[in-house]
PDB file of C-alpha atoms in Angstrom:
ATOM      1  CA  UNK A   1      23.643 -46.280  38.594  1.00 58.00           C
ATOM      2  CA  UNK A   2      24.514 -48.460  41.480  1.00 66.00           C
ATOM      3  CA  UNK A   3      27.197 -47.511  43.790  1.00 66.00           C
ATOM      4  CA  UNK A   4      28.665 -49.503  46.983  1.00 69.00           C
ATOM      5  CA  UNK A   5      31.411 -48.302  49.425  1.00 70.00           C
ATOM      6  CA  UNK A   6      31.894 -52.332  50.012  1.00 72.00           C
ATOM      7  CA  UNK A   7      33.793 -51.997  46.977  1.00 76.00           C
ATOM      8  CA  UNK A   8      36.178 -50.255  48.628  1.00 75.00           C
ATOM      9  CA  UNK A   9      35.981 -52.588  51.409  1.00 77.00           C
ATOM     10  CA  UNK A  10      36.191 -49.873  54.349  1.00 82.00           C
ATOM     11  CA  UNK A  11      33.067 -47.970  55.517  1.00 85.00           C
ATOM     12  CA  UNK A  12      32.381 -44.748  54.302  1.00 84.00           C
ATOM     13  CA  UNK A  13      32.868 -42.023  57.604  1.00 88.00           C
ATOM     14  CA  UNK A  14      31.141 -39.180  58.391  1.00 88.00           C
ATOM     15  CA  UNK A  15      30.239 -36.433  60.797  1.00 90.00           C
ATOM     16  CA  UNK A  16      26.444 -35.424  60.943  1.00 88.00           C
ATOM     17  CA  UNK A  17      25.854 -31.789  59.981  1.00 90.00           C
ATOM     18  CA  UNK A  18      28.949 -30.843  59.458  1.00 92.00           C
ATOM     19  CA  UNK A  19      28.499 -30.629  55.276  1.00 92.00           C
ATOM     20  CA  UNK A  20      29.876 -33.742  54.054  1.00 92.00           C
ATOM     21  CA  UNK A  21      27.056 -35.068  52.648  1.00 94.00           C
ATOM     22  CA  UNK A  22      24.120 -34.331  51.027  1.00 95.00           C
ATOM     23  CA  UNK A  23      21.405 -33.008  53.367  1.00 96.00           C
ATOM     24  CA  UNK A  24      18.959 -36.340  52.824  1.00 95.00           C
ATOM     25  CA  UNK A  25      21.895 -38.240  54.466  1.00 94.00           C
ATOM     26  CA  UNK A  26      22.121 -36.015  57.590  1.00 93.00           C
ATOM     27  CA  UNK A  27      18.305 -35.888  58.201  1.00 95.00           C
ATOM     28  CA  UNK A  28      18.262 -39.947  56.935  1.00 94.00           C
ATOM     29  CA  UNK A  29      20.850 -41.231  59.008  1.00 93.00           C
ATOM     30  CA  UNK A  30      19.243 -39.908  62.261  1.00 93.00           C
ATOM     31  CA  UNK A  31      18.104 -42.231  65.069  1.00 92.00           C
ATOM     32  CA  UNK A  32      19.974 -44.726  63.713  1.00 93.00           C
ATOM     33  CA  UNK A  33      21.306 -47.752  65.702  1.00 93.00           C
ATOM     34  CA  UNK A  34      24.664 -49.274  65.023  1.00 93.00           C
ATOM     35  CA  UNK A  35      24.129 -52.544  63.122  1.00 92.00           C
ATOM     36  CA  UNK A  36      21.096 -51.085  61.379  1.00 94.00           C
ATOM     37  CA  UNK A  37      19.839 -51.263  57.691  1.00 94.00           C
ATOM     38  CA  UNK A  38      18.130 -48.683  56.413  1.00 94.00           C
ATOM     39  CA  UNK A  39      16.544 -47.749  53.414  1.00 94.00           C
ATOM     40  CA  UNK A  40      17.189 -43.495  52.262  1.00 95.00           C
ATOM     41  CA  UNK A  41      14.501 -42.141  49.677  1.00 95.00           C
ATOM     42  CA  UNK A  42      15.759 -38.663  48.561  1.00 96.00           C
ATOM     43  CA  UNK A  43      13.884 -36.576  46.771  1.00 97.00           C
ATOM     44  CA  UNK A  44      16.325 -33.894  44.410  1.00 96.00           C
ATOM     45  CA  UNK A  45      16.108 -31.260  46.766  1.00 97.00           C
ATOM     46  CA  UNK A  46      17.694 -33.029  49.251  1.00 97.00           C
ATOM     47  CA  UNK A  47      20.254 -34.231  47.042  1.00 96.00           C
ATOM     48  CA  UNK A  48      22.006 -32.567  44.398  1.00 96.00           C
ATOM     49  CA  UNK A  49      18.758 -30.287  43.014  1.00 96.00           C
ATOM     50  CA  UNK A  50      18.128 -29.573  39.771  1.00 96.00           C
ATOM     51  CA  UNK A  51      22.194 -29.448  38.501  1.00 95.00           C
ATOM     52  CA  UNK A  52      22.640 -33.079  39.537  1.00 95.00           C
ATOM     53  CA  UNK A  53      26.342 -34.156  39.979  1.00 94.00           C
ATOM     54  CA  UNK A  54      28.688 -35.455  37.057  1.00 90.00           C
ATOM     55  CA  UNK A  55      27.348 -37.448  34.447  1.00 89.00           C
ATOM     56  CA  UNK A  56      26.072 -40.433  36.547  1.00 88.00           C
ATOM     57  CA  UNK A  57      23.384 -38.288  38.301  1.00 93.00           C
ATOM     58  CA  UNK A  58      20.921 -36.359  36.740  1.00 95.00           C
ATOM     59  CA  UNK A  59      19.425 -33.005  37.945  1.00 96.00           C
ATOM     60  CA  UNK A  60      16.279 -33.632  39.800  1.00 97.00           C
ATOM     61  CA  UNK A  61      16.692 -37.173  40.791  1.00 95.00           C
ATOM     62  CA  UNK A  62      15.361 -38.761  43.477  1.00 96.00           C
ATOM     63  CA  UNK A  63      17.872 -40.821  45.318  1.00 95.00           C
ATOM     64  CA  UNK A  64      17.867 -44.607  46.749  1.00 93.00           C
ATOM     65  CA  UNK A  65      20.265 -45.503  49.189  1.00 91.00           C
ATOM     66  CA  UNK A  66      20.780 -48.543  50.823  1.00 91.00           C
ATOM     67  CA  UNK A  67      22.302 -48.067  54.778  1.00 91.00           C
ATOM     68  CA  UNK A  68      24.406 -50.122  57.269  1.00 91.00           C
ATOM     69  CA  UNK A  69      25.190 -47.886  60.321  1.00 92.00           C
ATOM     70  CA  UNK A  70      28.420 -49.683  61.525  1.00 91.00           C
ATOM     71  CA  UNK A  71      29.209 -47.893  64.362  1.00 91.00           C
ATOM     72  CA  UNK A  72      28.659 -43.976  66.370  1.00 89.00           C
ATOM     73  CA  UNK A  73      31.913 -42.567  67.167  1.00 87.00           C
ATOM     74  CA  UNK A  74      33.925 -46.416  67.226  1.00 80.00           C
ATOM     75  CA  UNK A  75      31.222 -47.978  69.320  1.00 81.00           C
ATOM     76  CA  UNK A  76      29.737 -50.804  67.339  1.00 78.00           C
ATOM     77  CA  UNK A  77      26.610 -52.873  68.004  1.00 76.00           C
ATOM     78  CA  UNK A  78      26.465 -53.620  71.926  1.00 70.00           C
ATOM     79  CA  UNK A  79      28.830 -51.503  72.553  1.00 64.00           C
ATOM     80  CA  UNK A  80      31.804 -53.093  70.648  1.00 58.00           C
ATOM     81  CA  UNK A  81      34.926 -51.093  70.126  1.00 52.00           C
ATOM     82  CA  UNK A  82      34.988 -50.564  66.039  1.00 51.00           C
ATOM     83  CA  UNK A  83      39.070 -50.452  65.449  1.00 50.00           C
ATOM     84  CA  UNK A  84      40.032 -48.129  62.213  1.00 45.00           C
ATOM     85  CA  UNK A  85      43.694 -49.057  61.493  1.00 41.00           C
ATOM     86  CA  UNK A  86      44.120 -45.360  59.355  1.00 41.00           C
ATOM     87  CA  UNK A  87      42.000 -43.114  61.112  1.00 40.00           C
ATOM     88  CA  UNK A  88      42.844 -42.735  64.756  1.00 39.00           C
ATOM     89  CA  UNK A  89      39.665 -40.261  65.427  1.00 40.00           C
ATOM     90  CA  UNK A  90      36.866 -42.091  67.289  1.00 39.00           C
ATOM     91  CA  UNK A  91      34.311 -38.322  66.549  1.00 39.00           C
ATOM     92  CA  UNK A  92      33.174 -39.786  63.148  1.00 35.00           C
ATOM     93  CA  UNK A  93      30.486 -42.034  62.569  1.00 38.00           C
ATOM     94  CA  UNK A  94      30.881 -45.360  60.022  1.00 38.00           C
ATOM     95  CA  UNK A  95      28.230 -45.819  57.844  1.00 39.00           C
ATOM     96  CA  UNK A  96      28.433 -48.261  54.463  1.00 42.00           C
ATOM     97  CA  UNK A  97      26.201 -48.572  51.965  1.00 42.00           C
ATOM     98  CA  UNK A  98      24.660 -51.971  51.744  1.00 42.00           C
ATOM     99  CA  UNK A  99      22.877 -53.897  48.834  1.00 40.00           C
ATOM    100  CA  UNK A 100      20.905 -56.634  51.489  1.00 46.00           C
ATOM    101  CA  UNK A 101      17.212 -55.359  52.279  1.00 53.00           C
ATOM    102  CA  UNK A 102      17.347 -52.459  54.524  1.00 54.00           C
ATOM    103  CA  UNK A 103      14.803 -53.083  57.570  1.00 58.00           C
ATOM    104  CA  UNK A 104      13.840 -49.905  57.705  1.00 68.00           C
ATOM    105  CA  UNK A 105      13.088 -47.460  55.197  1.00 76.00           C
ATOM    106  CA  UNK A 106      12.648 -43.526  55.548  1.00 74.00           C
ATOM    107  CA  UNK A 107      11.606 -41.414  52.641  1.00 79.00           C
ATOM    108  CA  UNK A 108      12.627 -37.322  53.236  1.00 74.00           C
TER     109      UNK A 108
END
């Protein structure tokens, strides 16, 4: 299974803590810079346990995930303004999924 948000061409935005991902991504993402690559090892019980989720990932599956922080709450790297044309609230964090080599890597 191999999954990119660049496929969608638009970051994928979240809030830390908040629920909207699975827990390896909240404790993952943290300490983060914006324009950073990092590499997420997840083991299942940080992911989606022993049920899985759909047909594409099986229960008990340790998750890979390949990270570009783009920007923390529309600030990119050096402090660059990140515009989002459809979402007018600057609270979220971008993040995309990237498939270059992560240069860092942080197994939960």
């Amino acid at each position: 299974f191999n999954y990119s948000s660049r496929d969608r061409k638009e970051p994928f935005k979240l809030t830390l803590g908040q629920g909207m991902v699975i827990k390896g991504w909240d404790l993952g993402i943290i300490g983060m810079c914006p324009g950073e690559l990092r590499r997420l090892t997840i083991p299942s019980n940080l992911g989606y346990g022993s049920f899985g989720s759909g047909e594409k990932i099986p229960g008990n599956a340790t998750l890979v995930f390949d990270v570009e922080l783009i920007a923390i709450n529309g600030k990119g790297v050096g402090g660059s303004v990140v515009e989002d044309e459809e979402d007018e609230d600057d609270n979220d964090p971008l993040f995309d999924d990237d498939s270059t080599e992560p240069e860092h890597n942080k197994n939960l």
